[in-house]
Tab-separated table of C-alpha atoms and ligand atoms in Angstrom:
chain	number	residue	atom	x	y	z
A	13	MET	CA	149.036	307.841	23.473
A	14	LYS	CA	147.091	307.008	20.364
A	15	GLN	CA	147.134	310.640	19.406
A	16	LYS	CA	150.884	310.842	19.811
A	17	GLU	CA	151.373	307.831	17.546
A	18	THR	CA	149.217	309.382	14.895
A	19	LEU	CA	151.163	312.573	15.188
A	20	LEU	CA	154.455	310.729	14.768
A	21	ASN	CA	153.125	308.891	11.752
A	22	THR	CA	152.026	312.090	10.140
A	23	MET	CA	155.437	313.560	10.833
A	24	GLY	CA	157.053	310.544	9.202
A	25	ILE	CA	154.952	310.968	6.106
A	26	ASN	CA	155.725	314.677	6.045
A	27	LEU	CA	159.441	313.950	6.268
A	28	VAL	CA	159.275	311.501	3.364
A	29	ARG	CA	157.281	313.996	1.367
A	30	ALA	CA	159.725	316.792	2.174
A	31	SER	CA	162.684	314.805	0.888
A	32	ILE	CA	160.796	313.677	-2.235
A	33	GLU	CA	159.989	317.285	-3.022
A	34	GLU	CA	163.583	318.272	-2.431
A	35	ILE	CA	164.816	315.653	-4.918
A	36	GLY	CA	162.426	317.083	-7.522
A	37	GLU	CA	163.244	320.731	-6.968
A	38	GLU	CA	166.969	320.058	-6.981
A	39	HIS	CA	166.614	317.869	-10.075
A	40	VAL	CA	168.451	314.951	-8.596
A	41	GLY	CA	167.974	311.660	-10.456
A	42	THR	CA	168.078	308.346	-8.653
A	43	SER	CA	169.446	305.896	-11.247
A	44	LEU	CA	171.148	305.499	-14.613
A	45	GLU	CA	168.276	303.406	-15.913
A	46	THR	CA	164.969	305.126	-16.476
A	47	PRO	CA	162.816	303.878	-13.574
A	48	LEU	CA	160.305	301.729	-15.461
A	49	ARG	CA	158.042	299.043	-14.064
A	50	GLU	CA	158.330	295.509	-15.399
A	51	ASP	CA	154.808	295.641	-16.766
A	52	ALA	CA	155.459	298.969	-18.514
A	53	PHE	CA	154.510	297.711	-21.979
A	54	VAL	CA	151.872	295.128	-21.242
A	55	MET	CA	149.251	297.689	-22.227
A	56	ASP	CA	149.295	298.642	-25.903
A	57	ASP	CA	149.739	302.235	-27.100
A	58	ASN	CA	146.111	302.755	-28.106
A	59	LEU	CA	144.829	301.742	-24.695
A	60	LYS	CA	147.399	304.034	-23.068
A	61	VAL	CA	146.177	306.956	-25.192
A	62	GLU	CA	142.584	306.177	-24.253
A	63	LEU	CA	143.320	306.040	-20.512
A	64	ILE	CA	145.579	309.089	-20.406
A	65	GLU	CA	142.938	311.017	-22.364
A	66	LYS	CA	140.372	310.151	-19.701
A	67	HIS	CA	142.655	311.207	-16.854
A	68	PHE	CA	143.819	314.385	-18.548
A	69	ARG	CA	140.217	315.383	-19.141
A	70	GLU	CA	139.710	314.945	-15.409
A	71	ILE	CA	142.720	317.178	-14.640
A	72	MET	CA	141.347	319.910	-16.908
A	73	HIS	CA	137.910	319.525	-15.361
A	74	ILE	CA	139.335	319.850	-11.835
A	75	LEU	CA	141.150	322.999	-12.930
A	76	GLY	CA	137.710	324.375	-13.757
A	77	LEU	CA	138.001	324.370	-17.541
A	78	ASP	CA	134.886	323.995	-19.665
A	79	LEU	CA	135.485	320.901	-21.770
A	80	THR	CA	132.464	321.560	-23.947
A	81	ASP	CA	134.313	324.563	-25.374
A	82	ASP	CA	135.329	323.845	-28.967
A	83	SER	CA	138.898	324.951	-28.371
A	84	LEU	CA	139.388	322.636	-25.376
A	85	LYS	CA	137.321	319.661	-26.420
A	86	GLY	CA	140.097	317.879	-28.305
A	87	THR	CA	142.918	318.736	-25.879
A	88	PRO	CA	142.797	315.581	-23.693
A	89	HIS	CA	143.103	313.375	-26.765
A	90	ARG	CA	145.860	315.526	-28.285
A	91	VAL	CA	147.880	315.480	-25.039
A	92	ALA	CA	147.450	311.715	-24.605
A	93	LYS	CA	148.534	311.012	-28.184
A	94	MET	CA	151.486	313.370	-27.877
A	95	TYR	CA	152.642	311.675	-24.639
A	96	VAL	CA	152.449	308.110	-25.906
A	97	LYS	CA	153.363	308.464	-29.589
A	98	GLU	CA	155.659	311.470	-29.623
A	99	VAL	CA	157.327	313.070	-26.605
A	100	PHE	CA	157.557	309.899	-24.467
A	101	ALA	CA	157.869	307.383	-27.313
A	102	GLY	CA	161.474	306.742	-26.247
A	103	LEU	CA	160.277	304.864	-23.168
A	104	ASN	CA	159.363	301.900	-25.324
A	105	PRO	CA	162.301	299.736	-26.464
A	106	LYS	CA	160.399	298.879	-29.649
A	107	ASN	CA	161.097	302.456	-30.780
A	108	LYS	CA	164.833	302.166	-30.281
A	109	PRO	CA	166.615	303.032	-33.548
A	110	ALA	CA	168.387	300.123	-35.196
A	111	ALA	CA	171.953	301.247	-35.712
A	112	LYS	CA	173.601	300.136	-38.895
A	113	LEU	CA	177.362	300.148	-38.951
A	114	PHE	CA	179.562	300.536	-41.981
A	115	GLU	CA	183.060	299.279	-42.367
A	116	ASN	CA	185.507	302.136	-42.160
A	117	LYS	CA	187.059	301.384	-45.573
A	118	TYR	CA	189.000	304.602	-45.865
A	119	LYS	CA	190.676	303.886	-42.495
A	120	TYR	CA	189.620	307.161	-40.945
A	121	ALA	CA	191.118	306.854	-37.500
A	122	GLU	CA	190.634	310.366	-36.270
A	123	MET	CA	187.938	311.744	-34.092
A	124	LEU	CA	184.489	312.172	-35.547
A	125	VAL	CA	182.440	314.962	-33.995
A	126	GLU	CA	178.800	315.672	-34.579
A	127	LYS	CA	177.824	318.914	-32.942
A	128	ASP	CA	174.674	320.965	-32.371
A	129	ILE	CA	172.210	318.088	-32.421
A	130	THR	CA	168.967	319.706	-31.317
A	131	PHE	CA	166.975	317.697	-28.814
A	132	HIS	CA	163.764	318.106	-26.864
A	133	SER	CA	163.112	316.220	-23.678
A	134	HIS	CA	160.971	316.573	-20.558
A	135	CYS	CA	162.030	317.064	-16.966
A	136	GLU	CA	160.807	314.019	-15.041
A	137	HIS	CA	160.186	316.133	-11.944
A	138	HIS	CA	157.845	318.688	-13.522
A	139	PHE	CA	156.906	317.254	-16.943
A	140	VAL	CA	157.897	320.444	-18.732
A	141	PRO	CA	160.396	320.716	-21.605
A	142	ILE	CA	164.154	320.534	-21.462
A	143	TYR	CA	165.656	321.556	-24.790
A	144	GLY	CA	169.120	322.155	-26.074
A	145	LYS	CA	172.049	320.853	-28.060
A	146	ALA	CA	174.009	317.660	-27.857
A	147	HIS	CA	177.586	317.312	-29.088
A	148	VAL	CA	178.895	313.832	-29.672
A	149	ALA	CA	182.328	312.452	-30.564
A	150	TYR	CA	183.838	309.039	-31.090
A	151	ILE	CA	187.005	307.512	-32.414
A	152	SER	CA	186.310	304.679	-34.844
A	153	ASN	CA	187.619	301.221	-34.060
A	154	GLY	CA	187.063	300.132	-37.652
A	155	ASN	CA	183.344	300.741	-37.965
A	156	VAL	CA	181.452	303.954	-38.573
A	157	ILE	CA	177.825	304.763	-38.011
A	158	GLY	CA	175.503	306.725	-40.315
A	159	LEU	CA	175.435	310.287	-38.995
A	160	SER	CA	171.654	310.489	-38.823
A	161	LYS	CA	171.758	307.463	-36.506
A	162	ILE	CA	173.596	309.511	-33.887
A	163	ASN	CA	170.745	312.042	-34.021
A	164	ARG	CA	168.203	309.265	-33.709
A	165	ILE	CA	169.918	307.788	-30.659
A	166	VAL	CA	169.925	311.227	-28.979
A	167	GLN	CA	166.225	311.728	-29.845
A	168	TYR	CA	165.279	308.255	-28.624
A	169	TYR	CA	166.665	308.798	-25.119
A	170	ALA	CA	165.433	312.410	-25.067
A	171	LYS	CA	161.868	311.254	-25.632
A	172	ARG	CA	161.439	310.162	-22.057
A	173	PRO	CA	160.808	311.920	-18.791
A	174	GLN	CA	164.454	312.650	-17.979
A	175	VAL	CA	167.102	314.256	-15.870
A	176	GLN	CA	169.858	315.712	-18.022
A	177	GLU	CA	172.665	313.752	-16.352
A	178	ARG	CA	170.947	310.446	-17.061
A	179	LEU	CA	170.122	311.440	-20.634
A	180	THR	CA	173.795	312.277	-21.263
A	181	MET	CA	174.964	308.951	-19.824
A	182	GLN	CA	172.340	306.894	-21.621
A	183	VAL	CA	173.380	308.393	-24.973
A	184	GLY	CA	177.074	307.841	-24.172
A	185	ASN	CA	176.594	304.231	-23.093
A	186	GLU	CA	174.426	303.417	-26.110
A	187	LEU	CA	177.049	304.816	-28.489
A	188	LYS	CA	179.767	302.764	-26.788
A	189	GLU	CA	177.624	299.660	-27.196
A	190	VAL	CA	176.612	300.320	-30.804
A	191	LEU	CA	180.049	301.398	-32.010
A	192	GLY	CA	181.941	298.762	-30.030
A	193	THR	CA	184.388	301.341	-28.734
A	194	GLU	CA	185.192	302.912	-25.397
A	195	ASP	CA	186.209	306.170	-27.037
A	196	VAL	CA	183.013	308.173	-26.810
A	197	ALA	CA	182.233	311.676	-25.541
A	198	VAL	CA	178.906	313.450	-25.142
A	199	ILE	CA	178.198	316.997	-24.014
A	200	MET	CA	174.708	318.349	-23.554
A	201	ASP	CA	173.861	322.006	-23.082
A	202	ALA	CA	170.217	322.551	-22.276
A	203	TYR	CA	167.551	324.898	-20.993
A	204	HIS	CA	165.086	323.661	-18.429
A	205	MET	CA	161.614	325.163	-18.626
A	206	CYS	CA	161.057	324.265	-14.977
A	207	VAL	CA	163.863	326.683	-14.118
A	208	SER	CA	162.967	329.405	-16.632
A	209	SER	CA	159.173	329.501	-16.494
A	210	ARG	CA	158.551	328.780	-12.827
A	211	GLY	CA	160.466	328.278	-9.558
A	212	VAL	CA	163.458	330.625	-9.682
A	213	ASN	CA	162.322	331.999	-13.091
A	214	ASP	CA	165.847	332.191	-14.464
A	215	THR	CA	165.551	332.521	-18.228
A	216	ASN	CA	169.258	332.723	-19.018
A	217	SER	CA	170.996	329.840	-17.315
A	218	SER	CA	171.715	326.652	-19.200
A	219	THR	CA	172.967	323.359	-17.819
A	220	VAL	CA	175.973	321.537	-19.240
A	221	THR	CA	176.564	317.840	-18.621
A	222	SER	CA	179.327	315.635	-19.991
A	223	PHE	CA	180.191	311.985	-20.514
A	224	TYR	CA	183.792	310.986	-21.259
A	225	SER	CA	184.886	307.451	-21.829
A	226	GLY	CA	188.046	305.706	-23.090
A	227	LYS	CA	190.554	308.134	-24.648
A	228	PHE	CA	188.275	311.070	-23.910
A	229	GLU	CA	188.565	310.259	-20.252
A	230	SER	CA	192.246	309.305	-20.075
A	231	ASP	CA	193.796	311.542	-22.699
A	232	GLU	CA	193.557	315.267	-22.139
A	233	GLN	CA	194.564	315.996	-25.720
A	234	SER	CA	191.609	314.059	-27.167
A	235	ARG	CA	189.235	315.747	-24.761
A	236	ASN	CA	190.603	319.198	-25.590
A	237	GLU	CA	190.406	318.500	-29.307
A	238	PHE	CA	186.713	317.647	-28.907
A	239	LEU	CA	186.082	320.750	-26.786
A	240	LYS	CA	187.895	322.877	-29.345
A	241	TYR	CA	185.657	321.580	-32.152
A	242	ILE	CA	182.543	322.443	-30.228
A	243	SER	CA	184.159	325.699	-29.002
A	244	LEU	CA	183.659	325.133	-25.314
A	245	LYS	CA	187.345	325.071	-24.465
A	246	LYS	CA	188.436	328.005	-22.309
B	1	ZN	ZN1	162.067	320.175	-13.377
């Protein structure tokens, strides 16, 4: 009887594990918000670097690498610093770009499109790069934003472990909030290293995700105009 219970328990765990692995391999995200713990930023950045360095050294050691080798010696520190201060810096709200708005004095009421914004992110299921282009459009409601700010908003949300759908929506929602308009569109076209360098090893496929709000959602003409500018319209 005892044995049977144990067996069932193990099966339960295996089932949970199977579905967790499926979510990761299929790149399904679970929420619009990045899943962060409440105490995510209690620890300061320097302590995070120190701890990640220690753990990454352990990973390399387990893999059998000789950490006394001059070429490898500094790797745990470099990786830790890169995680905290560069590629995952967008996790921390203190790094969120302040968006300055300007009054639209010349009454430009047409669509503004910024295309081919290069971004680099990381797949949250494999921690390998996702990279590609973002195309963003909005229709001004009287205020305009400095163009470099749009890039910075894309980079901020990209610098997190991500799924592309969530990244696209986070950028779209932030632009709506900052610009005070519903009329925002975002398209992201990206390569996933977890698809190209492992798993199915497909080096050619890219993934396109879109976010349409306000006029871009309700008015086909606005949406087509945007797609025409970024040349994705069939
Ligand atoms: Zn992945």
